[in-house]
Amino acid sequence: MKSIFLFATAFLAALMLQAQTSVTFLVNMQGLTVNANGVHIAGTFQSPQWQPGATAMTDANGDGIYEYTTTVPTGVPIQFKFINGNN
């Protein structure tokens, strides 16, 4: 019985570690001159981390608010920065 409890505990812990959360990053660029290379985001959620030109943000509706949606591991702190350009 003890081994079943340990297996169930390990299984639930593994599921929790693999849980993902959808996150949308938004940056308001209204009133600012957007670089010809666009707006990007870089951070610890990327693989490899901190690649300034790798993750472009979009402004699909032209309101000056750029966004990017991705999934990140649940409960893991992330760091990020917005980049006006690609470097």
GROMACS .gro file of C-alpha atoms in nm:
model
   87
    1MET     CA    1   0.000   0.000   0.000
    2LYS     CA    2   0.285   0.235   0.081
    3SER     CA    3   0.434   0.189  -0.267
    4ILE     CA    4   0.100   0.283  -0.431
    5PHE     CA    5   0.089   0.603  -0.224
    6LEU     CA    6   0.447   0.691  -0.323
    7PHE     CA    7   0.372   0.623  -0.690
    8ALA     CA    8   0.057   0.838  -0.680
    9THR     CA    9   0.244   1.120  -0.507
   10ALA     CA   10   0.527   1.107  -0.763
   11PHE     CA   11   0.278   1.097  -1.051
   12LEU     CA   12   0.088   1.401  -0.923
   13ALA     CA   13   0.413   1.590  -0.865
   14ALA     CA   14   0.522   1.516  -1.222
   15LEU     CA   15   0.189   1.642  -1.357
   16MET     CA   16   0.220   1.964  -1.159
   17LEU     CA   17   0.572   2.023  -1.289
   18GLN     CA   18   0.451   1.987  -1.646
   19ALA     CA   19   0.153   2.222  -1.610
   20GLN     CA   20   0.156   2.512  -1.854
   21THR     CA   21  -0.008   2.852  -1.836
   22SER     CA   22  -0.093   3.070  -2.135
   23VAL     CA   23   0.045   3.423  -2.097
   24THR     CA   24  -0.014   3.725  -2.322
   25PHE     CA   25   0.241   4.005  -2.303
   26LEU     CA   26   0.117   4.351  -2.405
   27VAL     CA   27   0.312   4.673  -2.459
   28ASN     CA   28   0.152   5.006  -2.549
   29MET     CA   29   0.354   5.178  -2.824
   30GLN     CA   30   0.094   5.449  -2.893
   31GLY     CA   31   0.263   5.785  -2.943
   32LEU     CA   32   0.606   5.626  -2.990
   33THR     CA   33   0.804   5.573  -3.308
   34VAL     CA   34   0.824   5.200  -3.369
   35ASN     CA   35   1.159   5.082  -3.504
   36ALA     CA   36   1.157   4.958  -3.865
   37ASN     CA   37   1.256   4.614  -3.729
   38GLY     CA   38   0.937   4.601  -3.520
   39VAL     CA   39   0.873   4.535  -3.153
   40HIS     CA   40   1.018   4.224  -2.988
   41ILE     CA   41   1.020   4.056  -2.649
   42ALA     CA   42   1.308   3.867  -2.490
   43GLY     CA   43   1.332   3.677  -2.164
   44THR     CA   44   1.375   3.363  -1.965
   45PHE     CA   45   1.074   3.200  -2.134
   46GLN     CA   46   1.269   3.168  -2.461
   47SER     CA   47   1.493   2.877  -2.554
   48PRO     CA   48   1.771   2.978  -2.565
   49GLN     CA   49   1.701   3.260  -2.323
   50TRP     CA   50   1.733   3.635  -2.389
   51GLN     CA   51   1.735   3.634  -2.771
   52PRO     CA   52   1.639   3.997  -2.854
   53GLY     CA   53   1.540   3.953  -3.219
   54ALA     CA   54   1.387   3.607  -3.202
   55THR     CA   55   1.035   3.679  -3.073
   56ALA     CA   56   0.841   3.944  -3.264
   57MET     CA   57   0.529   4.102  -3.118
   58THR     CA   58   0.233   4.191  -3.339
   59ASP     CA   59  -0.025   4.467  -3.361
   60ALA     CA   60  -0.291   4.293  -3.569
   61ASN     CA   61  -0.561   4.557  -3.523
   62GLY     CA   62  -0.332   4.861  -3.561
   63ASP     CA   63  -0.414   5.016  -3.222
   64GLY     CA   64  -0.050   5.061  -3.121
   65ILE     CA   65  -0.063   4.784  -2.860
   66TYR     CA   66   0.172   4.500  -2.949
   67GLU     CA   67   0.117   4.153  -2.811
   68TYR     CA   68   0.270   3.809  -2.794
   69THR     CA   69   0.111   3.496  -2.645
   70THR     CA   70   0.302   3.188  -2.533
   71THR     CA   71   0.284   2.913  -2.272
   72VAL     CA   72   0.510   2.905  -1.970
   73PRO     CA   73   0.547   2.649  -1.692
   74THR     CA   74   0.297   2.715  -1.414
   75GLY     CA   75   0.449   2.860  -1.098
   76VAL     CA   76   0.790   2.935  -1.251
   77PRO     CA   77   0.890   3.302  -1.230
   78ILE     CA   78   0.992   3.460  -1.559
   79GLN     CA   79   1.180   3.774  -1.653
   80PHE     CA   80   1.131   3.964  -1.977
   81LYS     CA   81   1.184   4.294  -2.150
   82PHE     CA   82   1.023   4.465  -2.446
   83ILE     CA   83   1.251   4.579  -2.727
   84ASN     CA   84   1.172   4.855  -2.977
   85GLY     CA   85   1.372   4.699  -3.261
   86ASN     CA   86   1.554   4.369  -3.261
   87ASN     CA   87   1.869   4.425  -3.056
   0.00000   0.00000   0.00000
